[in-house]
Amino acid sequence: MKKSKFTLKLILSGLLIGTLAGVFFSGQKSTPYYPVPLLMSTCPPGFKLNANNECIARNLYNQYAITNKAGVGGLKSALPEVRDGFSPQEIDLGRYLFFDPALSADQTISCATCHDPNKGFGDGLPVSKGVDGVNLKRGAPSLYNVGYLKRLFWDGRATTLEEQMLEPLFSKEEMGNTPENLLRTINGIENYQKLFAEAFPKRQRDELIALSEITRAIAAFQSSLLSLNSKYDQYAHGYDKALNKHEIEGLNVFRSFVARCAECHTPPLFTNQQFAVIGTPEPDGLALDPGAEIPYKDKSLRGAFKVPSLRNIAKTAPYMHSGTFKTLRETVQFYTDGRGHAVPEGENLLIHWHIWEPNLTDYELDRLVDFLKTLTDESFKPIIPETLPSGLRTSKSST
Amino acid sequence: MKKKSPLLKIIGSIVLLGIGVFLGKSFFGQKNVNTVPIPSTMKYRNIGLSNDNTDVASHQGFTGKIIEVRKGSSIQNAVKEAIPGDLIRVYPGTYSENVYIDKDNISLQGVVINGEWPTLDGKKEINDAFLYSGNGILIENFKIINYKGNGVMGQAGNNFIIRNNWIIDTGVYGIFPQYGKNGLIEHNVLSKIADAAIYVGMCDNVDVLHNEVFDNVAGIEIENSRHCLVENNYAHNNTAGLLAFVTPGLPIKTTFDVILRNNFVVNNNHENFGAPGSTVSGIPAGTGILIMAADDVVVENNIITGNNNTGITIVDLATGAPKANDPNSEGNPDRVVILDNIMFNNGNAPTGEIKAIMLTQMDTKGPDIFAYGGGSGSTIRDKNRYRTFGLDNYGIAQMTDTKDIPTLMTPSPVPPRSVSKEELGELTYYGVCAGCHAFGNRLIGPPMEIIQAIHQNNPQGIVDYITAPKNLREDYPEMPPQDYLSHEAKMAVAEYILAMKD
């Protein structure tokens, strides 16, 4: 009895050692299926690495005194508080995840499908397309300077990037994934196991990749997307010649209390981050979008949307939440066509008080468009990864 | 029995009457009237001692050169020529232009000769007379007429002075500083403005003194601003005279610490001609002072007479602006303090809701002071002086006067944020250069250690190169000129680059 037990133990432990050794050696020998470079240890442009391996936003707007928390004002005004302090590795891992269609259920849609860096981090469509090309309800907003925003989505229903991204990831119409399937997919990719270990060095060995790590990395990358070096910014920092005569005329129309653009699209971010009911028409065949009325359960917010930033606006046509205007010229025309002129019959929207009848001339509208084009700056556009950890092709290379 | 009864009846009814009168008096009659001895504000009056000077606008005072603008030339051209510290003097004549000032410490001073004013005439075609974004802007002695938007509008810009201007029908606002800290608006005369004649919007530490505002929709409006003193102004024949309120939906959410003192708020009964949809378009004509959702407002020693709706209206947002909703705006007027004011002849012809509410009180007149809706902690020094409605929960004011507060401006000008040379270099490097360059590896441009090797101990070399780059390397794309950076920024970043270690 005793002997047989001992033999059994010996055999079992031998088996165990053998298996462990096998696993160990096979692990050493195996090469990654798709080789990817290691994560960057330097911060993206616009950020300085500090002693704690954190990337801290540093730009010319830091020279101005903070006079209000909202980060609104005039030309030489401080920006709102930004989300920074991510490590270079988290940001770079986020970049891979952002472009990787492995995040969607059918492995065809990545974040970049609708937020394409070559289209101003939008998608150029009136409303975005989800799985199987289905039309979604609203257009994809640009992600430039999204780290400064306190509310996300057109209707402001999310307050953090981490909270926001769960919707497109797990919406049946958008990326169609489930948390379980996403974690299974990512944990099953050896490259990601390594990259997550590198980006999150404090985690336990062999700990599975968590959803919170995926969302943190993507939020880190999104917060690094900056556009603060446009011709307008050069003018704002004191270089008079940055804008030509027409563009300055446009700036003066923009900030005048006749057109009132700057009252909501307030510098330096060109949004005051508030809700506004402006009463734009929907494209043919679409019913009125109730906007923020739904998440806030507030009838006074019917038809209200978050004021979008205008930075890189010339790169992100068409305009408004459902892309109803194809050009900037059509868009600025809307504001002078009369308060509530496009509100559907039977709707009683509480149109924002700044929407009135400024009677702008064609000349002034043209100058406004000239000015809006000075808000373009893509000098910090990130590099699209050539190889993805999943081995899939970036969704962009397919189109 | 029958003989006695009439006498008993008479005595009985007299006794009953007596008891009735006694009960009536004790239950329904006037209680003890608490009068205040002598209003302490009678002992001082904070006017006539204008101690402002150009030091308010800048540390140095006037330091630069004088640029003269005469009839037939352009004020804007002078602004383009000016550098911080300069004074632009504008002589009589008509100037139809939009003047914008995106520089710091520029003074614009009209010169009035023989009653002839330098006049900015917008001809109802031009949007704004003056637009400024710089700090330390002074605008004085101008006549401004017929603009579509504003007479003077500031976007940001601290330490401003706007005074001695005569502004007629300049569209939506007369004087409108927005997002400014520490400013003075005084001795201006404004009329026929379709919204507020003087509109302090989302500002801090602003004094509004000695102005005359009439024939406007709103006389003087303190909106979403803090620490503002409105003193010795004459507001007459506007739709509403003085206003302190919160507009919901703006990025800055509060109004508090406002003193309305020693003003004349008289006969503000003008028909409301505000644009449909504007906040002021809903204000009933005949409003002397309106306090809506603002906190810690002191109303002291004003003469408030002849306003046909009410002398003072104090309401919450739900009552005053029921359509707008902003979960982040706290809508109750809290801790309003009414000190001694002279009020009579108000409420002669109340309108709208106030008329309806007063009719429920069997009163056809509007009150001197009308409060409605939420709010707590409000007090009044001597309630018995005035005809009031809705002040039941107002306690007795804990303060007697504000004589120890001569101004709510900051004790010294708001200093510009001082950025050291090293920091400016760092901000420029990470904010601009890092798009194409890094230390240790090649991005679009060469790595920093190569640049260090070329320009060792020669920051001027880097400054020259980035101002007008010459393409020195075939294997790199040509660098765009960075001539838009200021000389200080260029030199700072050059030194920063040369000092970089990794």
mmCIF file of C-alpha atoms in Angstrom, chain A residues 82-260:
data_model
loop_
_atom_site.group_PDB
_atom_site.id
_atom_site.type_symbol
_atom_site.label_atom_id
_atom_site.label_comp_id
_atom_site.label_asym_id
_atom_site.label_seq_id
_atom_site.Cartn_x
_atom_site.Cartn_y
_atom_site.Cartn_z
ATOM 1 C CA VAL A 82 -6.457 68.082 -19.464
ATOM 2 C CA ARG A 83 -6.314 64.369 -18.765
ATOM 3 C CA ASP A 84 -2.625 63.601 -18.716
ATOM 4 C CA GLY A 85 -0.223 61.628 -16.549
ATOM 5 C CA PHE A 86 -0.431 58.405 -18.553
ATOM 6 C CA SER A 87 2.813 56.534 -19.162
ATOM 7 C CA PRO A 88 4.343 56.450 -22.656
ATOM 8 C CA GLN A 89 3.760 52.701 -22.697
ATOM 9 C CA GLU A 90 0.066 53.022 -21.868
ATOM 10 C CA ILE A 91 -0.334 55.621 -24.618
ATOM 11 C CA ASP A 92 1.485 53.495 -27.172
ATOM 12 C CA LEU A 93 -0.439 50.348 -26.241
ATOM 13 C CA GLY A 94 -3.598 52.408 -26.634
ATOM 14 C CA ARG A 95 -2.470 53.339 -30.125
ATOM 15 C CA TYR A 96 -2.265 49.673 -31.129
ATOM 16 C CA LEU A 97 -5.644 48.905 -29.612
ATOM 17 C CA PHE A 98 -7.204 51.960 -31.238
ATOM 18 C CA PHE A 99 -6.312 50.773 -34.721
ATOM 19 C CA ASP A 100 -6.961 47.066 -34.110
ATOM 20 C CA PRO A 101 -10.153 45.546 -35.581
ATOM 21 C CA ALA A 102 -9.688 42.660 -33.150
ATOM 22 C CA LEU A 103 -11.728 44.778 -30.760
ATOM 23 C CA SER A 104 -14.921 44.245 -32.760
ATOM 24 C CA ALA A 105 -17.037 41.104 -32.848
ATOM 25 C CA ASP A 106 -16.397 40.347 -36.492
ATOM 26 C CA GLN A 107 -12.824 41.640 -36.439
ATOM 27 C CA THR A 108 -13.480 44.256 -39.128
ATOM 28 C CA ILE A 109 -14.096 47.483 -37.178
ATOM 29 C CA SER A 110 -11.580 49.365 -35.067
ATOM 30 C CA CYS A 111 -11.949 52.691 -33.248
ATOM 31 C CA ALA A 112 -10.128 54.206 -36.237
ATOM 32 C CA THR A 113 -12.818 53.039 -38.638
ATOM 33 C CA CYS A 114 -14.989 55.946 -37.507
ATOM 34 C CA HIS A 115 -12.198 58.098 -36.033
ATOM 35 C CA ASP A 116 -9.763 58.086 -38.910
ATOM 36 C CA PRO A 117 -6.638 60.226 -38.452
ATOM 37 C CA ASN A 118 -6.679 60.850 -42.204
ATOM 38 C CA LYS A 119 -10.152 62.357 -41.892
ATOM 39 C CA GLY A 120 -9.520 64.621 -38.902
ATOM 40 C CA PHE A 121 -10.340 61.699 -36.569
ATOM 41 C CA GLY A 122 -13.860 61.576 -37.991
ATOM 42 C CA ASP A 123 -15.099 59.417 -40.838
ATOM 43 C CA GLY A 124 -16.344 61.912 -43.400
ATOM 44 C CA LEU A 125 -19.839 60.437 -43.292
ATOM 45 C CA PRO A 126 -23.097 62.158 -42.309
ATOM 46 C CA VAL A 127 -23.740 59.366 -39.823
ATOM 47 C CA SER A 128 -21.288 56.591 -39.040
ATOM 48 C CA LYS A 129 -21.641 52.992 -40.119
ATOM 49 C CA GLY A 130 -21.580 50.058 -37.719
ATOM 50 C CA VAL A 131 -21.413 46.277 -38.208
ATOM 51 C CA ASP A 132 -22.648 45.136 -41.620
ATOM 52 C CA GLY A 133 -22.597 48.727 -42.831
ATOM 53 C CA VAL A 134 -25.711 49.690 -40.897
ATOM 54 C CA ASN A 135 -26.277 53.444 -40.587
ATOM 55 C CA LEU A 136 -25.986 54.697 -37.026
ATOM 56 C CA LYS A 137 -27.848 57.699 -35.619
ATOM 57 C CA ARG A 138 -25.136 60.343 -35.453
ATOM 58 C CA GLY A 139 -21.842 61.388 -36.984
ATOM 59 C CA ALA A 140 -18.476 60.506 -35.462
ATOM 60 C CA PRO A 141 -17.025 63.535 -33.663
ATOM 61 C CA SER A 142 -13.351 64.367 -34.134
ATOM 62 C CA LEU A 143 -11.105 63.176 -31.316
ATOM 63 C CA TYR A 144 -8.601 66.023 -31.482
ATOM 64 C CA ASN A 145 -8.213 67.597 -28.018
ATOM 65 C CA VAL A 146 -10.728 65.119 -26.575
ATOM 66 C CA GLY A 147 -8.618 64.932 -23.400
ATOM 67 C CA TYR A 148 -9.872 68.421 -22.529
ATOM 68 C CA LEU A 149 -13.553 67.514 -22.763
ATOM 69 C CA LYS A 150 -15.646 66.932 -19.646
ATOM 70 C CA ARG A 151 -18.619 65.402 -21.459
ATOM 71 C CA LEU A 152 -18.538 62.937 -24.322
ATOM 72 C CA PHE A 153 -20.935 61.916 -27.075
ATOM 73 C CA TRP A 154 -23.108 64.438 -28.930
ATOM 74 C CA ASP A 155 -25.637 64.230 -26.096
ATOM 75 C CA GLY A 156 -23.008 64.343 -23.341
ATOM 76 C CA ARG A 157 -24.076 61.076 -21.751
ATOM 77 C CA ALA A 158 -20.571 60.016 -20.707
ATOM 78 C CA THR A 159 -18.111 61.891 -18.539
ATOM 79 C CA THR A 160 -14.941 59.835 -19.030
ATOM 80 C CA LEU A 161 -13.337 58.286 -22.086
ATOM 81 C CA GLU A 162 -13.295 54.910 -20.328
ATOM 82 C CA GLU A 163 -17.046 55.084 -19.788
ATOM 83 C CA GLN A 164 -17.647 56.403 -23.290
ATOM 84 C CA MET A 165 -15.832 53.672 -25.214
ATOM 85 C CA LEU A 166 -17.821 50.856 -23.622
ATOM 86 C CA GLU A 167 -20.797 51.872 -25.731
ATOM 87 C CA PRO A 168 -19.322 51.556 -29.227
ATOM 88 C CA LEU A 169 -17.382 48.445 -28.168
ATOM 89 C CA PHE A 170 -20.412 46.606 -26.870
ATOM 90 C CA SER A 171 -23.248 48.136 -28.861
ATOM 91 C CA LYS A 172 -24.839 45.583 -31.190
ATOM 92 C CA GLU A 173 -24.977 48.153 -33.969
ATOM 93 C CA GLU A 174 -21.441 49.500 -33.634
ATOM 94 C CA MET A 175 -18.568 47.120 -32.897
ATOM 95 C CA GLY A 176 -20.931 44.400 -31.734
ATOM 96 C CA ASN A 177 -18.613 42.878 -29.158
ATOM 97 C CA THR A 178 -19.245 41.613 -25.625
ATOM 98 C CA PRO A 179 -16.915 42.107 -22.672
ATOM 99 C CA GLU A 180 -16.381 38.332 -22.387
ATOM 100 C CA ASN A 181 -15.552 37.925 -26.052
ATOM 101 C CA LEU A 182 -13.287 40.968 -26.116
ATOM 102 C CA LEU A 183 -11.295 39.740 -23.123
ATOM 103 C CA ARG A 184 -11.106 36.251 -24.585
ATOM 104 C CA THR A 185 -9.822 37.671 -27.879
ATOM 105 C CA ILE A 186 -7.217 39.998 -26.384
ATOM 106 C CA ASN A 187 -6.010 37.482 -23.796
ATOM 107 C CA GLY A 188 -5.637 34.973 -26.575
ATOM 108 C CA ILE A 189 -3.183 37.138 -28.484
ATOM 109 C CA GLU A 190 0.328 36.539 -27.276
ATOM 110 C CA ASN A 191 1.545 39.923 -28.458
ATOM 111 C CA TYR A 192 -1.017 41.654 -26.324
ATOM 112 C CA GLN A 193 -0.062 39.556 -23.286
ATOM 113 C CA LYS A 194 3.453 40.929 -23.633
ATOM 114 C CA LEU A 195 2.448 44.489 -24.383
ATOM 115 C CA PHE A 196 0.011 44.680 -21.474
ATOM 116 C CA ALA A 197 2.690 43.286 -19.182
ATOM 117 C CA GLU A 198 4.979 46.059 -20.375
ATOM 118 C CA ALA A 199 2.389 48.833 -20.105
ATOM 119 C CA PHE A 200 1.105 47.703 -16.700
ATOM 120 C CA PRO A 201 4.258 46.503 -14.925
ATOM 121 C CA LYS A 202 2.649 46.346 -11.475
ATOM 122 C CA ARG A 203 0.245 43.566 -12.394
ATOM 123 C CA GLN A 204 0.824 39.979 -11.225
ATOM 124 C CA ARG A 205 2.543 37.598 -13.595
ATOM 125 C CA ASP A 206 0.092 35.563 -15.621
ATOM 126 C CA GLU A 207 -2.730 37.818 -14.544
ATOM 127 C CA LEU A 208 -5.320 38.031 -17.271
ATOM 128 C CA ILE A 209 -5.734 41.285 -19.177
ATOM 129 C CA ALA A 210 -8.617 43.230 -17.632
ATOM 130 C CA LEU A 211 -11.193 45.380 -19.381
ATOM 131 C CA SER A 212 -10.120 48.359 -17.258
ATOM 132 C CA GLU A 213 -6.587 48.014 -18.658
ATOM 133 C CA ILE A 214 -7.883 48.015 -22.217
ATOM 134 C CA THR A 215 -10.026 51.109 -21.657
ATOM 135 C CA ARG A 216 -7.275 52.918 -19.759
ATOM 136 C CA ALA A 217 -4.780 52.370 -22.559
ATOM 137 C CA ILE A 218 -7.203 53.571 -25.231
ATOM 138 C CA ALA A 219 -8.112 56.605 -23.100
ATOM 139 C CA ALA A 220 -4.382 57.332 -22.724
ATOM 140 C CA PHE A 221 -3.931 57.349 -26.488
ATOM 141 C CA GLN A 222 -7.053 59.424 -27.151
ATOM 142 C CA SER A 223 -5.973 62.021 -24.579
ATOM 143 C CA SER A 224 -2.698 62.418 -26.462
ATOM 144 C CA LEU A 225 -4.388 63.664 -29.656
ATOM 145 C CA LEU A 226 -3.633 67.371 -29.722
ATOM 146 C CA SER A 227 -4.235 70.115 -32.233
ATOM 147 C CA LEU A 228 -3.021 73.436 -30.853
ATOM 148 C CA ASN A 229 -0.639 74.753 -33.518
ATOM 149 C CA SER A 230 -2.946 76.160 -36.169
ATOM 150 C CA LYS A 231 -2.536 79.491 -37.933
ATOM 151 C CA TYR A 232 -5.106 80.800 -35.479
ATOM 152 C CA ASP A 233 -2.904 79.729 -32.558
ATOM 153 C CA GLN A 234 0.078 81.527 -34.047
ATOM 154 C CA TYR A 235 -2.055 84.663 -34.216
ATOM 155 C CA ALA A 236 -3.329 84.137 -30.684
ATOM 156 C CA HIS A 237 0.195 83.835 -29.318
ATOM 157 C CA GLY A 238 1.025 87.201 -30.834
ATOM 158 C CA TYR A 239 2.114 86.763 -34.456
ATOM 159 C CA ASP A 240 -0.059 89.296 -36.287
ATOM 160 C CA LYS A 241 0.924 88.091 -39.729
ATOM 161 C CA ALA A 242 -0.338 84.557 -39.139
ATOM 162 C CA LEU A 243 -3.782 85.530 -40.432
ATOM 163 C CA ASN A 244 -4.415 87.448 -43.624
ATOM 164 C CA LYS A 245 -6.877 90.332 -43.964
ATOM 165 C CA HIS A 246 -9.839 88.106 -44.839
ATOM 166 C CA GLU A 247 -9.108 85.695 -42.013
ATOM 167 C CA ILE A 248 -8.917 88.506 -39.451
ATOM 168 C CA GLU A 249 -12.184 89.907 -40.754
ATOM 169 C CA GLY A 250 -13.585 86.432 -40.260
ATOM 170 C CA LEU A 251 -12.214 86.269 -36.703
ATOM 171 C CA ASN A 252 -13.895 89.578 -35.923
ATOM 172 C CA VAL A 253 -17.233 88.350 -37.294
ATOM 173 C CA PHE A 254 -16.748 85.134 -35.326
ATOM 174 C CA ARG A 255 -16.242 86.867 -31.985
ATOM 175 C CA SER A 256 -18.621 89.762 -32.572
ATOM 176 C CA PHE A 257 -21.866 89.784 -30.648
ATOM 177 C CA VAL A 258 -23.751 89.943 -33.926
ATOM 178 C CA ALA A 259 -22.760 86.474 -35.129
ATOM 179 C CA ARG A 260 -21.997 85.291 -31.549
#
